[in-house]
PDB file of C-alpha atoms in Angstrom:
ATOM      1  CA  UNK A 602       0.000   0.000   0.000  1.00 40.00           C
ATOM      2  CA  UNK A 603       1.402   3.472  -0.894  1.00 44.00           C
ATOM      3  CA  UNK A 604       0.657   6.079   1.623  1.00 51.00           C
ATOM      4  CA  UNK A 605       1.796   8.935  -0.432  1.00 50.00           C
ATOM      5  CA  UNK A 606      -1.128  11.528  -0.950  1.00 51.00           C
ATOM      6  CA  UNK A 607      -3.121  11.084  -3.654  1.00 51.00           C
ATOM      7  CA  UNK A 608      -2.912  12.448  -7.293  1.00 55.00           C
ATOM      8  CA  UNK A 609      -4.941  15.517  -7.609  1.00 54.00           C
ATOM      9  CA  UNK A 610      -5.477  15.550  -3.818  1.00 57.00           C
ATOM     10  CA  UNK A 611      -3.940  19.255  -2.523  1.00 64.00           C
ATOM     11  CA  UNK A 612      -2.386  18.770   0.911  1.00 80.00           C
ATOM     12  CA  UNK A 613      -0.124  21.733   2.934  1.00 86.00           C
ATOM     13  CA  UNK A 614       1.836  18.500   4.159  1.00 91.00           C
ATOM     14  CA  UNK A 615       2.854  16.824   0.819  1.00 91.00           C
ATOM     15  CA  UNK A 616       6.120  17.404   0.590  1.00 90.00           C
ATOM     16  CA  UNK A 617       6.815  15.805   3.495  1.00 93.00           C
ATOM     17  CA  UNK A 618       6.733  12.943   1.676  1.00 93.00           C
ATOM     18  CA  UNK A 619      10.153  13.106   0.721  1.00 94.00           C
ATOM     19  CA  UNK A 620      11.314  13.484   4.508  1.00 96.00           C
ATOM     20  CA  UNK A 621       9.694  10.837   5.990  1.00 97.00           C
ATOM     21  CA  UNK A 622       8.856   6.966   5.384  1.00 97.00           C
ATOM     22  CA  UNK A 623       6.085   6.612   3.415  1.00 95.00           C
ATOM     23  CA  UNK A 624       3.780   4.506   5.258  1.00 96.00           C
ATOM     24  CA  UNK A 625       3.786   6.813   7.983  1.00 97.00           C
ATOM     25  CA  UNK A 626       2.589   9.837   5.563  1.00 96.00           C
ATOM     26  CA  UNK A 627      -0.918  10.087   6.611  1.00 95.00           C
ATOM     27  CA  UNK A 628      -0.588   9.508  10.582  1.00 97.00           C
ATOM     28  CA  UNK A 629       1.911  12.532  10.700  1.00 97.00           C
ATOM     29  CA  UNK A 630      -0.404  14.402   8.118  1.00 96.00           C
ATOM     30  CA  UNK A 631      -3.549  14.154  10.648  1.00 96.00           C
ATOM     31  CA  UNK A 632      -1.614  15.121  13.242  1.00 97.00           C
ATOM     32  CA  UNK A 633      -0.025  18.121  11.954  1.00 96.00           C
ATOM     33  CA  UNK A 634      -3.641  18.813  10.703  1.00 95.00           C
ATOM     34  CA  UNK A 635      -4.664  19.524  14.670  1.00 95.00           C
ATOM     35  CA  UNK A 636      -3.564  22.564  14.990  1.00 92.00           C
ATOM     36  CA  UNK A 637      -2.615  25.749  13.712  1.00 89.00           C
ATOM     37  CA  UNK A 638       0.978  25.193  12.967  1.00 93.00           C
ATOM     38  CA  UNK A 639       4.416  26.649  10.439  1.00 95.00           C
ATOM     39  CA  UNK A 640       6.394  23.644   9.900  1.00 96.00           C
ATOM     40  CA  UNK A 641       9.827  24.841   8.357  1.00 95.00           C
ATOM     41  CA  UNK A 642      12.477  22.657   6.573  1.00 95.00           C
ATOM     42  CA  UNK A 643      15.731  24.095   7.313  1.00 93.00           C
ATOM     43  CA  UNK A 644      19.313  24.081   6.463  1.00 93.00           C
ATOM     44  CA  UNK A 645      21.268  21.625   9.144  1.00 87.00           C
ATOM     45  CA  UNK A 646      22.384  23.356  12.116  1.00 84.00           C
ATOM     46  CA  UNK A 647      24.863  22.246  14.316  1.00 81.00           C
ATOM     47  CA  UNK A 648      23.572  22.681  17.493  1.00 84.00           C
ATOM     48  CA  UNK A 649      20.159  20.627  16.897  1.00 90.00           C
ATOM     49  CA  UNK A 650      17.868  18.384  14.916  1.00 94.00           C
ATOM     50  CA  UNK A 651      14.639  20.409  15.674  1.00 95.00           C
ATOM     51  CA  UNK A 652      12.711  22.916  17.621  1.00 95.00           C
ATOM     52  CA  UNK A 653       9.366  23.737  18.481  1.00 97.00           C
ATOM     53  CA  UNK A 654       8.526  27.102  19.463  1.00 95.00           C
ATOM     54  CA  UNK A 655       5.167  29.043  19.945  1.00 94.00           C
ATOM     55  CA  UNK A 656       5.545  32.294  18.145  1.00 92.00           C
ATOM     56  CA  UNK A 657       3.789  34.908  20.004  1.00 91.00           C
ATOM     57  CA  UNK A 658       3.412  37.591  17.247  1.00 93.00           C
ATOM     58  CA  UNK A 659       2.015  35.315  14.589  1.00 91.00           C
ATOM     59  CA  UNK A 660      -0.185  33.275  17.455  1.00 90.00           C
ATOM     60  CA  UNK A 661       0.822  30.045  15.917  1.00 93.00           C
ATOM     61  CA  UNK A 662       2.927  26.856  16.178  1.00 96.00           C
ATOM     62  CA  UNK A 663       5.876  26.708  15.024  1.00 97.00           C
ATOM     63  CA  UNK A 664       8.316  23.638  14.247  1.00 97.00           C
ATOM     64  CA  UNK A 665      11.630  23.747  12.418  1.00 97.00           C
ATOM     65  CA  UNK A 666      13.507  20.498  11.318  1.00 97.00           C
ATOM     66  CA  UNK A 667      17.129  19.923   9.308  1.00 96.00           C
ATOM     67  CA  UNK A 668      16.336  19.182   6.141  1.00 95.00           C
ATOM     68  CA  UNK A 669      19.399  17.316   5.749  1.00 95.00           C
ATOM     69  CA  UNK A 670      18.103  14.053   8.164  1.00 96.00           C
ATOM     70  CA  UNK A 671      17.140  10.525   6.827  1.00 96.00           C
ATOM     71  CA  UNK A 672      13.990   9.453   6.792  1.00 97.00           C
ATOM     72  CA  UNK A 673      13.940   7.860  10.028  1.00 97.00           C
ATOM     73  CA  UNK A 674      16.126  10.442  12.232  1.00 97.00           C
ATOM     74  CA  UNK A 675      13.465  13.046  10.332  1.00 97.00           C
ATOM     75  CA  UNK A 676      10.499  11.530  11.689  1.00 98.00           C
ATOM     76  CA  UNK A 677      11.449  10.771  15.114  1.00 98.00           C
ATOM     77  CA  UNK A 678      12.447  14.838  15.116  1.00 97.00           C
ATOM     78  CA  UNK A 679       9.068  16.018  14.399  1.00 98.00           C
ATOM     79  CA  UNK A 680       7.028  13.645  16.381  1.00 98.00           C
ATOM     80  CA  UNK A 681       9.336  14.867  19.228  1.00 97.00           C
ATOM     81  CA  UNK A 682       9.053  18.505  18.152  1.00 97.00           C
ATOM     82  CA  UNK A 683       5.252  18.201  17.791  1.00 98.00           C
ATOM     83  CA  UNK A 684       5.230  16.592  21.316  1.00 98.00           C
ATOM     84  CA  UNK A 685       6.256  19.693  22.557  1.00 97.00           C
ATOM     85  CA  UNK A 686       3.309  21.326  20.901  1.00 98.00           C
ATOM     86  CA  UNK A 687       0.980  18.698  22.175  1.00 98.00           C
ATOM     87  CA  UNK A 688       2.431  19.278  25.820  1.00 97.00           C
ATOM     88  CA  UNK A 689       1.992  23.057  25.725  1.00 96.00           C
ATOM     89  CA  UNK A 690      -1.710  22.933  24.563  1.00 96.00           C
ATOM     90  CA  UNK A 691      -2.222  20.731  27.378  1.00 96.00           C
ATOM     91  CA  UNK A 692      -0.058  21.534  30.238  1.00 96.00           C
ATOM     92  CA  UNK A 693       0.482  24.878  29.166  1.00 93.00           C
ATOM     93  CA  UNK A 694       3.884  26.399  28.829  1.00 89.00           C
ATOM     94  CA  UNK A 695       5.468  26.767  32.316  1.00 90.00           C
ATOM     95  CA  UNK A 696       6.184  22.368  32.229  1.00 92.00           C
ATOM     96  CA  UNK A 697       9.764  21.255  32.048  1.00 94.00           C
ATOM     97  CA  UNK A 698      10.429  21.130  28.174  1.00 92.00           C
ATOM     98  CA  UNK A 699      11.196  16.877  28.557  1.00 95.00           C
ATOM     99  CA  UNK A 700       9.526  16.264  31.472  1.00 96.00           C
ATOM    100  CA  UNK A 701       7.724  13.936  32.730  1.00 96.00           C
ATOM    101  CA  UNK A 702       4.660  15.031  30.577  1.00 97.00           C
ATOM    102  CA  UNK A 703       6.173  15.699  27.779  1.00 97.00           C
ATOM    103  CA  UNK A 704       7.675  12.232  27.844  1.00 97.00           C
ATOM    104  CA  UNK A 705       4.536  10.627  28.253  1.00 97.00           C
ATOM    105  CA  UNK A 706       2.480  12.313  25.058  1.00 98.00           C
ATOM    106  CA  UNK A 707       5.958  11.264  23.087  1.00 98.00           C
ATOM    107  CA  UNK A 708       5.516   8.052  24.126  1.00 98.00           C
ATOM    108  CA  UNK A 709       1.772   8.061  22.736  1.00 98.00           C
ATOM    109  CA  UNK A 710       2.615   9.909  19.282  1.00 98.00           C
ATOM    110  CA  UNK A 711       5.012   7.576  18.692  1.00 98.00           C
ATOM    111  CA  UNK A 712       2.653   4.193  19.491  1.00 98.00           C
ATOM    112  CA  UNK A 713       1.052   4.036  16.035  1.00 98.00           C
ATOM    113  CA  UNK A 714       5.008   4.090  14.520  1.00 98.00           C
ATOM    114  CA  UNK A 715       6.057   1.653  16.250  1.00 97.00           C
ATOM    115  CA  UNK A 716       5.674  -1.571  13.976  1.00 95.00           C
ATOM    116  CA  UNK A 717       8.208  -2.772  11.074  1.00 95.00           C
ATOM    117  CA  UNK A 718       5.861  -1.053   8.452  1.00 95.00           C
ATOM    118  CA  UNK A 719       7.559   2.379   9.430  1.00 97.00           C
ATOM    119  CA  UNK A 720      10.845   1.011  10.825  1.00 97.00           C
ATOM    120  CA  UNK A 721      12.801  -1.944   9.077  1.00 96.00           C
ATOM    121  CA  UNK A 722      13.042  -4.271  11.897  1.00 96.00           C
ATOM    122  CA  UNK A 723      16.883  -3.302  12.619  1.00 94.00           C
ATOM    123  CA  UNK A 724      16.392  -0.266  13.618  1.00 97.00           C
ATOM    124  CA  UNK A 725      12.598  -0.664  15.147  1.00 97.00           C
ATOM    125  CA  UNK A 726      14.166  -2.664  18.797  1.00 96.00           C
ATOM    126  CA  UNK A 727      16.039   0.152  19.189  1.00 97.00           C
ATOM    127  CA  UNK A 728      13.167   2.820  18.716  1.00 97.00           C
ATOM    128  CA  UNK A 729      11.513   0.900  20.893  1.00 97.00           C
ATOM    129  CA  UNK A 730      14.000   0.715  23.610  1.00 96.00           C
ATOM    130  CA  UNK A 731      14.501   4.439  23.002  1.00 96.00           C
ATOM    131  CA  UNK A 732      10.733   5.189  23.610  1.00 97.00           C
ATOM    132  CA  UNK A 733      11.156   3.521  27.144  1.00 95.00           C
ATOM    133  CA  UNK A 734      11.899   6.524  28.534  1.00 94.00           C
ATOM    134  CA  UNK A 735      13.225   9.313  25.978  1.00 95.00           C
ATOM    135  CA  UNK A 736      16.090  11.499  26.513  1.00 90.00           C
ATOM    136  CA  UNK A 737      16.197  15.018  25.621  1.00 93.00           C
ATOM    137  CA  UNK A 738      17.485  13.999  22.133  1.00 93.00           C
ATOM    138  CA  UNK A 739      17.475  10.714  20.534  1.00 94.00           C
ATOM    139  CA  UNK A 740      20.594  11.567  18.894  1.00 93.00           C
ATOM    140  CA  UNK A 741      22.667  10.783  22.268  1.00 93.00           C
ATOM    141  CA  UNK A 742      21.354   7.447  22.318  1.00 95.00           C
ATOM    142  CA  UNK A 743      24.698   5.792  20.459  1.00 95.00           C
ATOM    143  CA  UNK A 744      22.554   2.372  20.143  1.00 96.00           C
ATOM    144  CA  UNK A 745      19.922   4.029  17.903  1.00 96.00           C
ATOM    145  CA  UNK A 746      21.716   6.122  15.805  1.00 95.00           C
ATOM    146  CA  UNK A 747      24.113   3.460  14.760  1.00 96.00           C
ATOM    147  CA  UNK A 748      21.313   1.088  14.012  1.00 96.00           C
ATOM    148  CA  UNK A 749      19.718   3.550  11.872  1.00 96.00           C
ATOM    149  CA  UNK A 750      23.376   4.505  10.279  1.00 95.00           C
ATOM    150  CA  UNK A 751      23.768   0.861   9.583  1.00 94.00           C
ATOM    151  CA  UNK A 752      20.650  -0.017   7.962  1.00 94.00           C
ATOM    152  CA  UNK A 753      21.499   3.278   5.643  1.00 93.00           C
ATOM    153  CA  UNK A 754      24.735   1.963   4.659  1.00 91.00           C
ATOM    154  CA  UNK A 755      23.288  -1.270   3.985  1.00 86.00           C
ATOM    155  CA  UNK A 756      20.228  -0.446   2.231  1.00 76.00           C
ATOM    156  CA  UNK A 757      22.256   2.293  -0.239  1.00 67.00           C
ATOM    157  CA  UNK A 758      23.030   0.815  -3.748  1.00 56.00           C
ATOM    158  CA  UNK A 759      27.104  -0.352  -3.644  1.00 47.00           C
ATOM    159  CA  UNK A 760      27.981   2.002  -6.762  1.00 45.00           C
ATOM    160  CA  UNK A 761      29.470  -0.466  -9.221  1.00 38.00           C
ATOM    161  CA  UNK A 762      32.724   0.519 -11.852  1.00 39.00           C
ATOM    162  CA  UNK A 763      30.218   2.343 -14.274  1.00 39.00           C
ATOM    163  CA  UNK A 764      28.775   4.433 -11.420  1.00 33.00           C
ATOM    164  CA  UNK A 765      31.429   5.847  -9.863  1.00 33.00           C
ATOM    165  CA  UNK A 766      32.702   9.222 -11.024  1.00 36.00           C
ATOM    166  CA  UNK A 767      35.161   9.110 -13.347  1.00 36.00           C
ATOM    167  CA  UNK A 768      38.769  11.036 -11.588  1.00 36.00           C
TER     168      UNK A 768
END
């Protein structure tokens, strides 16, 4: 089944189709649907992965993510910037930014991702383990990242003698 919007069918998300696995298209597109909300691609930065932010002046959400992530580091950084979204509109804003609430609605946007559909089954035990109780980042968690890294290295085409760039 291919989870990529359909022809003809306009959606403000669609070219997040690109960023993210497919089969996990339309769960991220219904929740970024909830709310008023600027979702920026960005060039990487060094400092972070993602950041949620409510703009005051524009009375909106906003979310900014590197556009330079793979698919899988990409979607784990919005469903954790988005948790931060879901956490103010509930708890308000004076909560500690990954605390114990915050944790918990990450723990429940990430549920419906959690199955080898959206992760190849390499990386998904680590996800999993991840989601047990998640850290400020998930790029600190050396386990995860290198599962992900591997599966990327594996999965990438070996260029062959005819591929490679001539010197």
């Amino acid at each position: 089944m291919n989870a990529k919007p359909p022809t003809g069918t306009p959606s403000l998300w669609a070219p997040l189709v690109k960023y993210i696995p497919d089969k996990a298209y339309h769960y991220v597109e219904g929740l970024l649907n909830q709310h008023t909300l600027f979702l920026k691609i960005t060039k990487p930065k060094r400092s972070r992965a993602g950041l949620y932010f409510y703009d005051e002046k524009r009375r909106r959400h906003a979310i900014y993510i590197n556009g330079n992530l793979d698919k899988y580091n990409f979607l784990i950084t919005l469903i954790h910037e988005y948790a931060h979204l879901v956490a103010r509109v509930k708890y308000g804003q004076k909560i500690k930014p990954h605390g114990p609430e915050w944790k918990s609605i990450f723990r429940e946007l990430m549920k419906p991702l959690l199955h080898t559909d959206i992760f190849p089954p390499a990386i998904i035990t680590h996800v999993r383990s991840h989601m047990a109780n998640p850290a400020t980042t998930h790029f600190r968690d050396r386990d995860l990242l290198q599962a992900i890294d591997s599966y990327l290295s594996e999965s990438q085409p070996k260029p062959s003698v005819k591929s490679r760039p001539s010197r």
